[in-house]
Coordinates of C-alpha atoms and ligand atoms in Angstrom, one line a residue:
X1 CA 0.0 0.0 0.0
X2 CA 1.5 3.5 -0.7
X3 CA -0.3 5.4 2.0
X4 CA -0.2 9.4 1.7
X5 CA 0.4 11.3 4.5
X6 CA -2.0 14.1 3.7
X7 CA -4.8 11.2 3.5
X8 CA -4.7 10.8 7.8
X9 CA -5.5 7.4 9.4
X10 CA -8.7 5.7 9.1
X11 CA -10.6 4.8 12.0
X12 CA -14.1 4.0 13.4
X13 CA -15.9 6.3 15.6
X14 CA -18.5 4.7 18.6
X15 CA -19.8 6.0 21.5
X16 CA -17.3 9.0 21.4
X17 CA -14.0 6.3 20.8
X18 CA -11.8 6.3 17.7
X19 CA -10.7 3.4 16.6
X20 CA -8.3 1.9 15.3
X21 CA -7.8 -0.9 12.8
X22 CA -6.2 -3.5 15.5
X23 CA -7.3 -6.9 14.0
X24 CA -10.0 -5.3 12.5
X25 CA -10.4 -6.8 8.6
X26 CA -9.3 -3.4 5.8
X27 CA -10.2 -2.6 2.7
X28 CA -7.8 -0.2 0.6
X29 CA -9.2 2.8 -0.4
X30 CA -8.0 3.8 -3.9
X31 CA -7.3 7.2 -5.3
X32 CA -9.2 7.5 -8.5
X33 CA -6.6 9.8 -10.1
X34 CA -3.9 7.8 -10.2
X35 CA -5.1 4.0 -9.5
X36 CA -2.7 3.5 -6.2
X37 CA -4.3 2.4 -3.0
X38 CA -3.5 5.5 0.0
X39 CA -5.2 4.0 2.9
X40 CA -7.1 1.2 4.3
X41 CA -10.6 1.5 6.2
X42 CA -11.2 -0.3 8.8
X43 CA -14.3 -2.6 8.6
X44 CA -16.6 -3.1 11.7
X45 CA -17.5 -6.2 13.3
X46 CA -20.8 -7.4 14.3
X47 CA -19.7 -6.4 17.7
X48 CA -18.8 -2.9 17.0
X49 CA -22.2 -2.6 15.1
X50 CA -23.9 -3.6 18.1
X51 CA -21.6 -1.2 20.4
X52 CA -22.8 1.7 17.6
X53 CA -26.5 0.9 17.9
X54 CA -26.2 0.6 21.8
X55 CA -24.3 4.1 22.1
X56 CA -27.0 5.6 19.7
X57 CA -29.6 4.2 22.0
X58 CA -27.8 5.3 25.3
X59 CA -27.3 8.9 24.0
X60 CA -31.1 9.1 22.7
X61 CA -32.9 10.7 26.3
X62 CA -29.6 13.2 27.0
X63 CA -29.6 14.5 23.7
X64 CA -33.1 15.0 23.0
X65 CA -33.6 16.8 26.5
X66 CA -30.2 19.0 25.6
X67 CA -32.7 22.4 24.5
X68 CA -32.4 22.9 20.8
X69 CA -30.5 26.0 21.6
X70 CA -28.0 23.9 22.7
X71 CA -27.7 21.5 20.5
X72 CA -27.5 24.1 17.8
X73 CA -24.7 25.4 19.7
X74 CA -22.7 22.7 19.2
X75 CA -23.7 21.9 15.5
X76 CA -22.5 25.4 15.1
X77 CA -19.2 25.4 16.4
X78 CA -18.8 22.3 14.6
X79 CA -19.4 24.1 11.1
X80 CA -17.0 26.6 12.1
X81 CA -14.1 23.5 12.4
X82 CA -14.8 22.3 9.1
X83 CA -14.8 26.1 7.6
X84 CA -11.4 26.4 9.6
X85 CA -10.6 22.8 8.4
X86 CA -11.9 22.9 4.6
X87 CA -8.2 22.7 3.3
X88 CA -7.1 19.6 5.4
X89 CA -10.5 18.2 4.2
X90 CA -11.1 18.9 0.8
X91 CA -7.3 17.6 0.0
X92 CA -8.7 14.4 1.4
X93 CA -11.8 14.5 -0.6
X94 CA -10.1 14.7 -3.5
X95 CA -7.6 12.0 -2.5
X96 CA -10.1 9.7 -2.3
X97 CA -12.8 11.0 -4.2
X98 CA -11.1 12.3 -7.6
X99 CA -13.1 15.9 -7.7
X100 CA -11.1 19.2 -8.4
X101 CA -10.1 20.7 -5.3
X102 CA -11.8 23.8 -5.9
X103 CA -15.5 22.0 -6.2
X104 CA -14.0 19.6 -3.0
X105 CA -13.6 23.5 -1.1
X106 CA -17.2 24.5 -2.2
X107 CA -18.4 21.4 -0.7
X108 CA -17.1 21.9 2.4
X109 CA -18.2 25.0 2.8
X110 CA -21.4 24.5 1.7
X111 CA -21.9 21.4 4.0
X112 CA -20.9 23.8 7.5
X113 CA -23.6 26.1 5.4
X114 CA -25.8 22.9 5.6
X115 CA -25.2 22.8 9.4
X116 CA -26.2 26.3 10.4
X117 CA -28.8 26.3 8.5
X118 CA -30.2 23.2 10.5
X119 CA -28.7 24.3 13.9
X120 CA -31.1 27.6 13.5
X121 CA -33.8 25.5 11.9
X122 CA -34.1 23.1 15.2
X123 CA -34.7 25.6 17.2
X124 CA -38.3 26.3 15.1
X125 CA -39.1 23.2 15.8
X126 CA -42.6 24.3 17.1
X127 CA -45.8 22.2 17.5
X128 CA -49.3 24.1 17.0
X129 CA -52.8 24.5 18.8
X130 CA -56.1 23.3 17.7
X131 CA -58.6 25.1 18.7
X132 CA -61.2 22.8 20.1
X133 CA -64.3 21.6 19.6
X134 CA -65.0 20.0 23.1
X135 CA -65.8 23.2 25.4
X136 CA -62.5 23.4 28.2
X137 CA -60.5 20.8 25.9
X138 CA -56.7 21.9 24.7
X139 CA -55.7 19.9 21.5
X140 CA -52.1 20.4 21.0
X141 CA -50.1 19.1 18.1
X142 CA -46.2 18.4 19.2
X143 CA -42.9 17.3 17.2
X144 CA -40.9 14.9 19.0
X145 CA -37.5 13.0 17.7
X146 CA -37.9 10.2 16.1
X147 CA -35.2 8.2 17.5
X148 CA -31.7 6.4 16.9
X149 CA -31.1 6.7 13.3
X150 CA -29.5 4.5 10.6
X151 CA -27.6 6.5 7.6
X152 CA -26.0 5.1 4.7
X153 CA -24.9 7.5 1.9
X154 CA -23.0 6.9 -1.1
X155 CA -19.2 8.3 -2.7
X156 CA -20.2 10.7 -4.6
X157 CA -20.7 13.7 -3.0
X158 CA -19.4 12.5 0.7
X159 CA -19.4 15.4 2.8
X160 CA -22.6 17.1 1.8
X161 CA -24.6 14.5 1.5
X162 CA -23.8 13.2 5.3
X163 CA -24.0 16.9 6.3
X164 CA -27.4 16.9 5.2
X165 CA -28.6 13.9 7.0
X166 CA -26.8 14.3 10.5
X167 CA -27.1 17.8 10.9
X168 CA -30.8 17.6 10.4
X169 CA -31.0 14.8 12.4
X170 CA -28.8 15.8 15.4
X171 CA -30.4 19.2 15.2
X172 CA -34.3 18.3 16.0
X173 CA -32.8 15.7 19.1
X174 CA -32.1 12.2 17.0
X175 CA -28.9 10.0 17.6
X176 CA -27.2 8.3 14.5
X177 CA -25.6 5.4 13.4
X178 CA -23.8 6.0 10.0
X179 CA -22.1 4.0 7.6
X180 CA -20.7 6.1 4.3
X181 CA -19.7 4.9 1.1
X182 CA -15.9 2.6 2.0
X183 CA -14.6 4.0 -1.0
X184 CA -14.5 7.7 0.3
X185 CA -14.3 7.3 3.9
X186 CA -12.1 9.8 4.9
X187 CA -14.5 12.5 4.4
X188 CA -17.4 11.5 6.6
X189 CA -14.8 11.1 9.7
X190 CA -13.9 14.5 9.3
X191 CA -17.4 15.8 10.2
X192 CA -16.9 13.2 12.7
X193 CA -14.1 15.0 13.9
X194 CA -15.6 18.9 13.8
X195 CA -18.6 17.3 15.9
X196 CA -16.3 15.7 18.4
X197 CA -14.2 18.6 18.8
X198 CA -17.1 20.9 19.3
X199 CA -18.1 18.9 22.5
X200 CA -20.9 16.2 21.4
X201 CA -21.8 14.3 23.7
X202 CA -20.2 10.5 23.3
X203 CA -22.5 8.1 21.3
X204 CA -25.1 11.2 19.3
X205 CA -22.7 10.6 16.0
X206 CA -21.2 6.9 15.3
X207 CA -19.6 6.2 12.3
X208 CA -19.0 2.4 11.0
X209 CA -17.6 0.8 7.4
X210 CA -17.8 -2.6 6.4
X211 CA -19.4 -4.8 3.7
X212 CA -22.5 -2.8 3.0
X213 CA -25.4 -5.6 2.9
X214 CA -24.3 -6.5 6.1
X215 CA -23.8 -3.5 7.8
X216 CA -27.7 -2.1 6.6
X217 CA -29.1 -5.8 7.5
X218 CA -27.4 -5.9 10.9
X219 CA -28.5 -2.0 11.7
X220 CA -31.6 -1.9 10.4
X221 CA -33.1 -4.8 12.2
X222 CA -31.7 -3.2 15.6
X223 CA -34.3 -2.7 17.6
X224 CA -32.9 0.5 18.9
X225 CA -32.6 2.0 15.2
X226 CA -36.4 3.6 14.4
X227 CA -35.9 5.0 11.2
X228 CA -33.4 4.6 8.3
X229 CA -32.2 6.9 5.8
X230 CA -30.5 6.1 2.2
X231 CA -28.9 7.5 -0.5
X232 CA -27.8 5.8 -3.1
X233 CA -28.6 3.6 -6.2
X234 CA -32.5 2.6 -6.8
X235 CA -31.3 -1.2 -6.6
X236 CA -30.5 -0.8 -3.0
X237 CA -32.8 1.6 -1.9
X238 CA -35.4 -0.9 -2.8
X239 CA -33.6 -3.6 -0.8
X240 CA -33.5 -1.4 2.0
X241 CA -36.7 0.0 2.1
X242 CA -37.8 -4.1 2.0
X243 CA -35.2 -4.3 5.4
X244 CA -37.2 -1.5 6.9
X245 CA -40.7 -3.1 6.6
X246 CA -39.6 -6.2 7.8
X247 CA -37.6 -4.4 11.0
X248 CA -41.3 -3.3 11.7
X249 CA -42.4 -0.5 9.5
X250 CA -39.9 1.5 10.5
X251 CA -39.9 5.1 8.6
X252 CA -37.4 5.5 5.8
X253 CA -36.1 8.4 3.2
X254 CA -34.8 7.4 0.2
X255 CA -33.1 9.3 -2.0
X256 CA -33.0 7.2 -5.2
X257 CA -30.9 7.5 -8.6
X258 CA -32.6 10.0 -11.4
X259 CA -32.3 10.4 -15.0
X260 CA -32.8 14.2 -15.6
X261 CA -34.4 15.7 -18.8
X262 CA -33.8 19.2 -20.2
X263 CA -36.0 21.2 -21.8
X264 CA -34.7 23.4 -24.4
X265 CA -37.6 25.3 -26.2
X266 CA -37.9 27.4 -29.0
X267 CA -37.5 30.7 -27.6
X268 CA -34.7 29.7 -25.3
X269 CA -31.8 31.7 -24.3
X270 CA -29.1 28.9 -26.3
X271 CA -26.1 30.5 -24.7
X272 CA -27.2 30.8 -21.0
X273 CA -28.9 27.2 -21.7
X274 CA -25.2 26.2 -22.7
X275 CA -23.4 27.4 -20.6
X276 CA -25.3 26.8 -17.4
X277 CA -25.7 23.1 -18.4
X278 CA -22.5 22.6 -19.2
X279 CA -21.2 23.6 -16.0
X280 CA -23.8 21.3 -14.5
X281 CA -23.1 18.6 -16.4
X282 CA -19.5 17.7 -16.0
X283 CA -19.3 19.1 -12.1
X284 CA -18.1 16.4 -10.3
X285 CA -17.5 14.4 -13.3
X286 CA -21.6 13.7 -14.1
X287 CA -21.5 11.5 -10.7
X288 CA -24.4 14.0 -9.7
X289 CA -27.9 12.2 -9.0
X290 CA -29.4 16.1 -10.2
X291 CA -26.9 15.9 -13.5
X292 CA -28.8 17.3 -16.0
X293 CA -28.8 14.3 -19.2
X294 CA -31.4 13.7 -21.3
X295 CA -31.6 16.8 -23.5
X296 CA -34.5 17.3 -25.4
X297 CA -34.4 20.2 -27.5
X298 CA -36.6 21.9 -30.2
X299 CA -35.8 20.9 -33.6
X300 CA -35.1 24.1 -35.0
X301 CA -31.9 25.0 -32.3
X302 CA -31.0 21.4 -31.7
X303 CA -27.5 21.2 -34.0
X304 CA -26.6 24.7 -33.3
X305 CA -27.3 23.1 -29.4
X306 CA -24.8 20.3 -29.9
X307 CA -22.3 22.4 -31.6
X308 CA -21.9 25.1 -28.5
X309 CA -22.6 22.1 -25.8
X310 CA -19.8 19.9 -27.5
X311 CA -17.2 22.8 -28.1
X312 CA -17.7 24.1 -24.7
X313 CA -17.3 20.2 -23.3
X314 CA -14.5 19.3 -25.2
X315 CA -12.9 22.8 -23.7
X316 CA -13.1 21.4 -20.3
X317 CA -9.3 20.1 -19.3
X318 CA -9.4 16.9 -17.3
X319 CA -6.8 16.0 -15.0
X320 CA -5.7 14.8 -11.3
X321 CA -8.4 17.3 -8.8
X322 CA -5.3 18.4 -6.5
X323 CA -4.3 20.1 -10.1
X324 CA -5.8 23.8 -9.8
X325 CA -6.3 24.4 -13.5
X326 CA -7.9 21.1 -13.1
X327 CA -12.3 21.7 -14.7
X328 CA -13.1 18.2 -14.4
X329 CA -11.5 14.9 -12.6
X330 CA -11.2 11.4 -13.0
X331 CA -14.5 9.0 -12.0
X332 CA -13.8 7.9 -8.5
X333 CA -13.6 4.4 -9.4
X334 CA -13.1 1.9 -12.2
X335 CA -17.0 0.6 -12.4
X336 CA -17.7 4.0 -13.5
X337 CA -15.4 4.4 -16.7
X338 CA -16.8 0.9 -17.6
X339 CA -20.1 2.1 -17.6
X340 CA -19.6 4.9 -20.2
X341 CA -17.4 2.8 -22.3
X342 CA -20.7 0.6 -22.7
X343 CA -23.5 3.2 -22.7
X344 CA -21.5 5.1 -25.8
X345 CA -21.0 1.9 -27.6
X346 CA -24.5 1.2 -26.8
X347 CA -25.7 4.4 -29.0
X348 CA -23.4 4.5 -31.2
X349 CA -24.0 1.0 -32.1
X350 CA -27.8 1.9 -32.3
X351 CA -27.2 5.2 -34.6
X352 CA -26.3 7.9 -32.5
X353 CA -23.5 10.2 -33.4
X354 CA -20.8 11.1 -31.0
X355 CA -20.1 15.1 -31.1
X356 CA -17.4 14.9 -28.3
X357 CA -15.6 13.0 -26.0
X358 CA -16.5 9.1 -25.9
X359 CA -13.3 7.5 -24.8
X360 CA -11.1 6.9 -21.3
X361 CA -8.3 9.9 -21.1
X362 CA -5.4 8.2 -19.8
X363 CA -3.1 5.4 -19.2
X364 CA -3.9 5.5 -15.8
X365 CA -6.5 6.7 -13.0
X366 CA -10.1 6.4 -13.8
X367 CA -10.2 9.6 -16.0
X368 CA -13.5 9.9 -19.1
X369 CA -13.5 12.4 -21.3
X370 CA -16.5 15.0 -21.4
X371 CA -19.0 13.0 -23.7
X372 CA -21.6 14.3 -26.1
X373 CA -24.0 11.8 -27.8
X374 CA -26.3 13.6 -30.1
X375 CA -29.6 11.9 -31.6
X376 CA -29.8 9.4 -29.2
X377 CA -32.7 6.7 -30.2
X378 CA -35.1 6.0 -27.2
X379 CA -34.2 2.5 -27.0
X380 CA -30.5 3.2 -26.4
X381 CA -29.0 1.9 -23.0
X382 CA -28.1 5.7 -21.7
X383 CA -32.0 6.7 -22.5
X384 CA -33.1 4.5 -20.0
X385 CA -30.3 3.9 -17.5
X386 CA -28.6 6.6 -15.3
X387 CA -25.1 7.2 -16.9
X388 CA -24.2 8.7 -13.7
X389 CA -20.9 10.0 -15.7
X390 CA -19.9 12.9 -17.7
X391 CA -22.1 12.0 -20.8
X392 CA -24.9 14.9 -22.2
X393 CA -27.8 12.8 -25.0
X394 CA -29.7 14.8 -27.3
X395 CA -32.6 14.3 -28.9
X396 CA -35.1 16.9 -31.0
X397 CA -38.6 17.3 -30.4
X398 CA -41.3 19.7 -32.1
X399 CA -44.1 19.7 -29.7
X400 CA -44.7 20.6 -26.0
X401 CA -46.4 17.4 -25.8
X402 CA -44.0 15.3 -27.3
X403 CA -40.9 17.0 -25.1
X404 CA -42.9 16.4 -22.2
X405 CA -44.0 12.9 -22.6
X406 CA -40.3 12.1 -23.4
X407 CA -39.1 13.9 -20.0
X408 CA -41.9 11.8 -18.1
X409 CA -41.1 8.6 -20.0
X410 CA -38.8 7.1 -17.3
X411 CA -39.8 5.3 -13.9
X412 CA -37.3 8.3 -12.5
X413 CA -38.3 11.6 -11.2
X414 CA -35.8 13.5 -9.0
X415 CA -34.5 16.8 -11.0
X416 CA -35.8 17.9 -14.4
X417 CA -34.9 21.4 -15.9
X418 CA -36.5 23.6 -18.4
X419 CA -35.0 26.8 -20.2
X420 CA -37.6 29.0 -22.1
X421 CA -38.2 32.8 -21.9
X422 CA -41.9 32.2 -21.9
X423 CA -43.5 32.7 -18.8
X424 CA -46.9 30.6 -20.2
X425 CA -44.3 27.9 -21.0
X426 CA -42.5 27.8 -18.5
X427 CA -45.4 27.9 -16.1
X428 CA -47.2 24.9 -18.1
X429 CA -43.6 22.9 -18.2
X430 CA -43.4 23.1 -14.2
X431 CA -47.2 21.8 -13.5
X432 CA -46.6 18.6 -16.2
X433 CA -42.6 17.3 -15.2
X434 CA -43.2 14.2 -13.0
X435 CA -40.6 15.2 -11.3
X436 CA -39.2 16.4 -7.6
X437 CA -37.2 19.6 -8.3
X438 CA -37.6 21.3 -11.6
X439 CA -35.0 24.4 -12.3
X440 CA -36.7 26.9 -14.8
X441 CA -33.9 28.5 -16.8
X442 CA -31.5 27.9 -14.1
X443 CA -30.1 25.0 -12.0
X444 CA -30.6 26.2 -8.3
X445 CA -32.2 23.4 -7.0
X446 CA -30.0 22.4 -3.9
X447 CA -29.8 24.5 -1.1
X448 CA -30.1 24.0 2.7
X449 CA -33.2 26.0 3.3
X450 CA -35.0 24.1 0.2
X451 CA -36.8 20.4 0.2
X452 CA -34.3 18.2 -2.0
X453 CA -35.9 14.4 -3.1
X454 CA -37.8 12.7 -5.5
X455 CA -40.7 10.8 -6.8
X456 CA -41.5 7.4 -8.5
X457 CA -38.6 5.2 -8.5
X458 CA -36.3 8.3 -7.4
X459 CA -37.1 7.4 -3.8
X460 CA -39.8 9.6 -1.4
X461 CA -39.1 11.8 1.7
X462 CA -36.9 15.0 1.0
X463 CA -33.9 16.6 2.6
X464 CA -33.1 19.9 3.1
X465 CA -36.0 22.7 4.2
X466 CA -38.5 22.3 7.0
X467 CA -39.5 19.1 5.5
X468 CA -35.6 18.2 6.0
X469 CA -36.3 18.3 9.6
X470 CA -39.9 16.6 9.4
X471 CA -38.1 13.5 8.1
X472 CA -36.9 13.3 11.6
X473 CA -39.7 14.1 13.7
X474 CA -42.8 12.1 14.9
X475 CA -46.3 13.7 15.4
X476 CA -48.0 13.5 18.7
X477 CA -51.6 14.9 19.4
X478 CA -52.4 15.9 22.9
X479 CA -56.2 15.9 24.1
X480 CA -56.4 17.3 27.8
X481 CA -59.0 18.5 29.6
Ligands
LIG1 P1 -24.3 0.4 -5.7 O1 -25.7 0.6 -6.0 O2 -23.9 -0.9 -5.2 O3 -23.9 1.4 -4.5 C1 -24.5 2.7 -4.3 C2 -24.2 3.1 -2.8 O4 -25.0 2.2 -1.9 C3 -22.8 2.9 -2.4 O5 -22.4 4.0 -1.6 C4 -22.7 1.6 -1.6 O6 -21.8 1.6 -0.6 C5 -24.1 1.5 -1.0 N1 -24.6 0.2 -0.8 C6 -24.6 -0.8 -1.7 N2 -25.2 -1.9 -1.2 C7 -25.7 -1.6 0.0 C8 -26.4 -2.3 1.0 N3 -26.9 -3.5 0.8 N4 -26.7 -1.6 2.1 C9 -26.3 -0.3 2.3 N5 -25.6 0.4 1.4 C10 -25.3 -0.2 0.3 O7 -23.4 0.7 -6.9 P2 -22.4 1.8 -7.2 O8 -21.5 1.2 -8.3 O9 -21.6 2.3 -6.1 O10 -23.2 3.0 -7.9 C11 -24.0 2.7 -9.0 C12 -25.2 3.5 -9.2 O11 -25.7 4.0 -8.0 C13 -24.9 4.8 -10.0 O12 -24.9 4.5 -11.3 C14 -26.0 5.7 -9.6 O13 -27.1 5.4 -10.4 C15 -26.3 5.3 -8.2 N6 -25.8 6.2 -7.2 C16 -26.7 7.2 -6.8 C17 -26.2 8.2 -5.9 C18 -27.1 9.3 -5.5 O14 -26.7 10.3 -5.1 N7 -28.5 9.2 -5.7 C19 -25.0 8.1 -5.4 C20 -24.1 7.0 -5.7 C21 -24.6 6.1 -6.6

């Protein structure tokens, strides 16, 4: 193994303890840029899962009787560490992760954004009154913690994504177990770190890795975990969500893959459509569950589309992310690059024609060029399964009904954009996309103080906004008299 000293140890963290590997079975963690393994996770045993659930349980009462005010004290003071922190961090992101280190910065940033946000938000955790029907009744309605909870989130975006669950949770009084993606592991532990350091109490935030079916099987049947949160691939998310009926109903968000369409009407604004896509597209290599893919855009600006959208992607320069001039990085891990190698073969083989990109971009690391496939037929393989990758599809249409029944077409429905200077369109466009975030001439559609999540197959429950912080709260209706 050739470790790198900016990479830092790998540990577990329960009931306030880090720990080391010991005996403990690893799992190298590989640096997408170049190929070469720079640490080793450690992999929790049944017994450390057990110890996890058990601390989460322990801390449960404490925390949820610490006032919100203090709580959010601490959730604070932890964003603070990781603003302090964000070099340390986002060097480690990258590391592990492959993104350029300048997207690795904003993410920190925006994840101790994340955590103010829902430090303040806890402490609106209100209930309501009823007035009542019953003369000399009170009916009050109040919010109460749901419980020890069980996290599992994926490699691609492995601070903010975390951020999102355990601040929210932590925030309205829940304890968590959580077990990140092993491929990126680094990052999680480092919001792991900012939490301890700001004085949480032992046991509110543990973090465990090991083989994933095993972890969510052991944790989720636990019967101190009541509610379970995912993000991640539609495949899994359906195997968990199974888990968490048969644990006993217990309440689950699931943020599922999507397969976004675009909109590009007649009376768009081409360049700002470009541009704004473009930059959407390739962040963080395409490994984006909001990536903007399917483009479907009006026959009469559809090649002058594909020209600007293919110049501007074959501009981006592609390279290790600790390189500054770096726009775009390597995929973070080999199962990626085989993907596109297939899905471009896939539509090429089937008619499509390949404006840019289309082939791996070096002898080594898990690089992909930026991809354009233009005229992509409906049966092709990237139509109907999330590329998850740096690839943009075209397609033309000529109607609003036909653009629409394409974007609607798929079993997904997480982000969907449109771009059109027509208010009447635009207005009509937001009302029909089966969809759970639509951006209208712009791709804003992720922010703390905003409801994040999908519908159909993209998974239910949303993070992020006050219906972030209802995904962790139980409704209680009290009757006195
Ligand atoms: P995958 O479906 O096996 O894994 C997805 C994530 O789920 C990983 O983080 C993995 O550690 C975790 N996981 C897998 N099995 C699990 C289990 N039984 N219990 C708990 N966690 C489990 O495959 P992959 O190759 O890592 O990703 C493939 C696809 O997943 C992508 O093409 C994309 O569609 C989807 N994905 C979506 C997101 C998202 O943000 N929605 C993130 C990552 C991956």
């Amino acid at each position: 193994m050739t470790a790198d000293a900016r990479y830092g140890a790998l540990q577990l963290f329960v009931d306030g303890r880090w720990l080391d590997a010991g005996d403990r079975v690893t799992e190298d963690v590989i640096n997408p840029a170049t190929g070469e393994a720079i640490g080793a996770v450690p992999h929790a045993g049944r017994d450390d899962i057990e110890a996890a659930a058990q601390a989460a349980e322990r801390a449960f009462r404490p925390w949820k009787a610490l006032p919100a005010y203090d709580r959010a004290k601490i959730l604070r003071k932890a964003a603070d560490l990781m603003r302090e922190r964000v070099e340390t961090i986002a060097v480690r992101m990258v590391l592990e992760q492959g993104k350029p280190i300048l997207e690795a910065r904003q993410e920190v940033m925006a994840a101790a954004d994340i955590f103010d946000w829902t430090a303040d938000e806890g402490r609106r955790t209100y209930g309501r009154i009823v007035p009542s029907r019953v003369p000399g009744a009170r009916w009050m309605v109040t919010k109460e913690p749901v419980g020890p909870v069980a996290a599992f989130t994926p490699w691609n975006i492995p601070v903010i994504i975390p951020a999102r669950k355990i601040s929210a949770a932590l925030a309205v009084g829940c304890t968590m177990v959580i077990k990140p993606s092993e491929e990126t592991p680094a990052s999680v532990l480092e919001i792991a770190r900012a939490l301890d350091d700001a004085g949480l109490p032992k046991g509110v935030l543990n973090v465990v890795y090991g083989v994933p079916a095993q972890v969510s099987q052991q944790l989720i049947a636990h019967p101190a975990i009541r509610k379970i949160t995912f993000t991640g691939s539609t495949g899994v998310g359906m195997q968990l969500a199974r888990l968490a009926a048969e644990a006993g109903v217990k309440r689950a968000t699931m943020e599922l893959g999507g397969h976004a369409p675009v909109l590009v009407f007649e009376d768009a604004d081409l360049d700002h459509a470009v541009r704004s896509m473009v930059a959407a597209k390739y962040r963080n290599a395409g490994q984006v569950c909001v990536s903007p893919t399917r483009f479907y855009v009006h026959e009469s600006l559809h090649d002058r589309f594909v020209e600007s959208f293919a110049s501007a992607a074959t501009a981006i320069r592609v390279g290790d992310g600790l390189d500054p001039a770096t726009g775009m990085g390597p995929l973070a891990n080999t199962r990626r690059v085989a993907a596109m190698e297939r899905l471009v073969a896939d539509a090429v083989g089937r008619g499509a024609r390949l404006a840019a990109g289309g082939e791996r971009g070096a002898n080594r690391g898990s690089f992909f060029q930026p991809t354009v496939l233009a005229d992509v037929p409906v049966e092709a393989q990237a139509m109907n399964e999330e590329p998850f990758g740096p690839m943009a599809i075209t397609s033309r249409f000529s109607s609003f009904d036909e653009a629409i029944g394409q974007a609607n077409r798929l079993p997904f429905g997480l982000a969907s954009y449109a771009f059109t200077t027509s208010s009447r369109t635009a207005a009509m466009v937001a009302d029909a996309l089966e969809a759970g975030m639509v951006g209208l001439n712009n791709n804003f559609i992720n922010m703390p103080e905003t409801p994040f999540g999908g519908i159909k197959q993209s998974g239910y429950g949303s993070e992020g906004g006050t219906e972030g912080m209802d995904a962790y709260l139980t409704t209680k209706f009290v009757s006195q008299t």
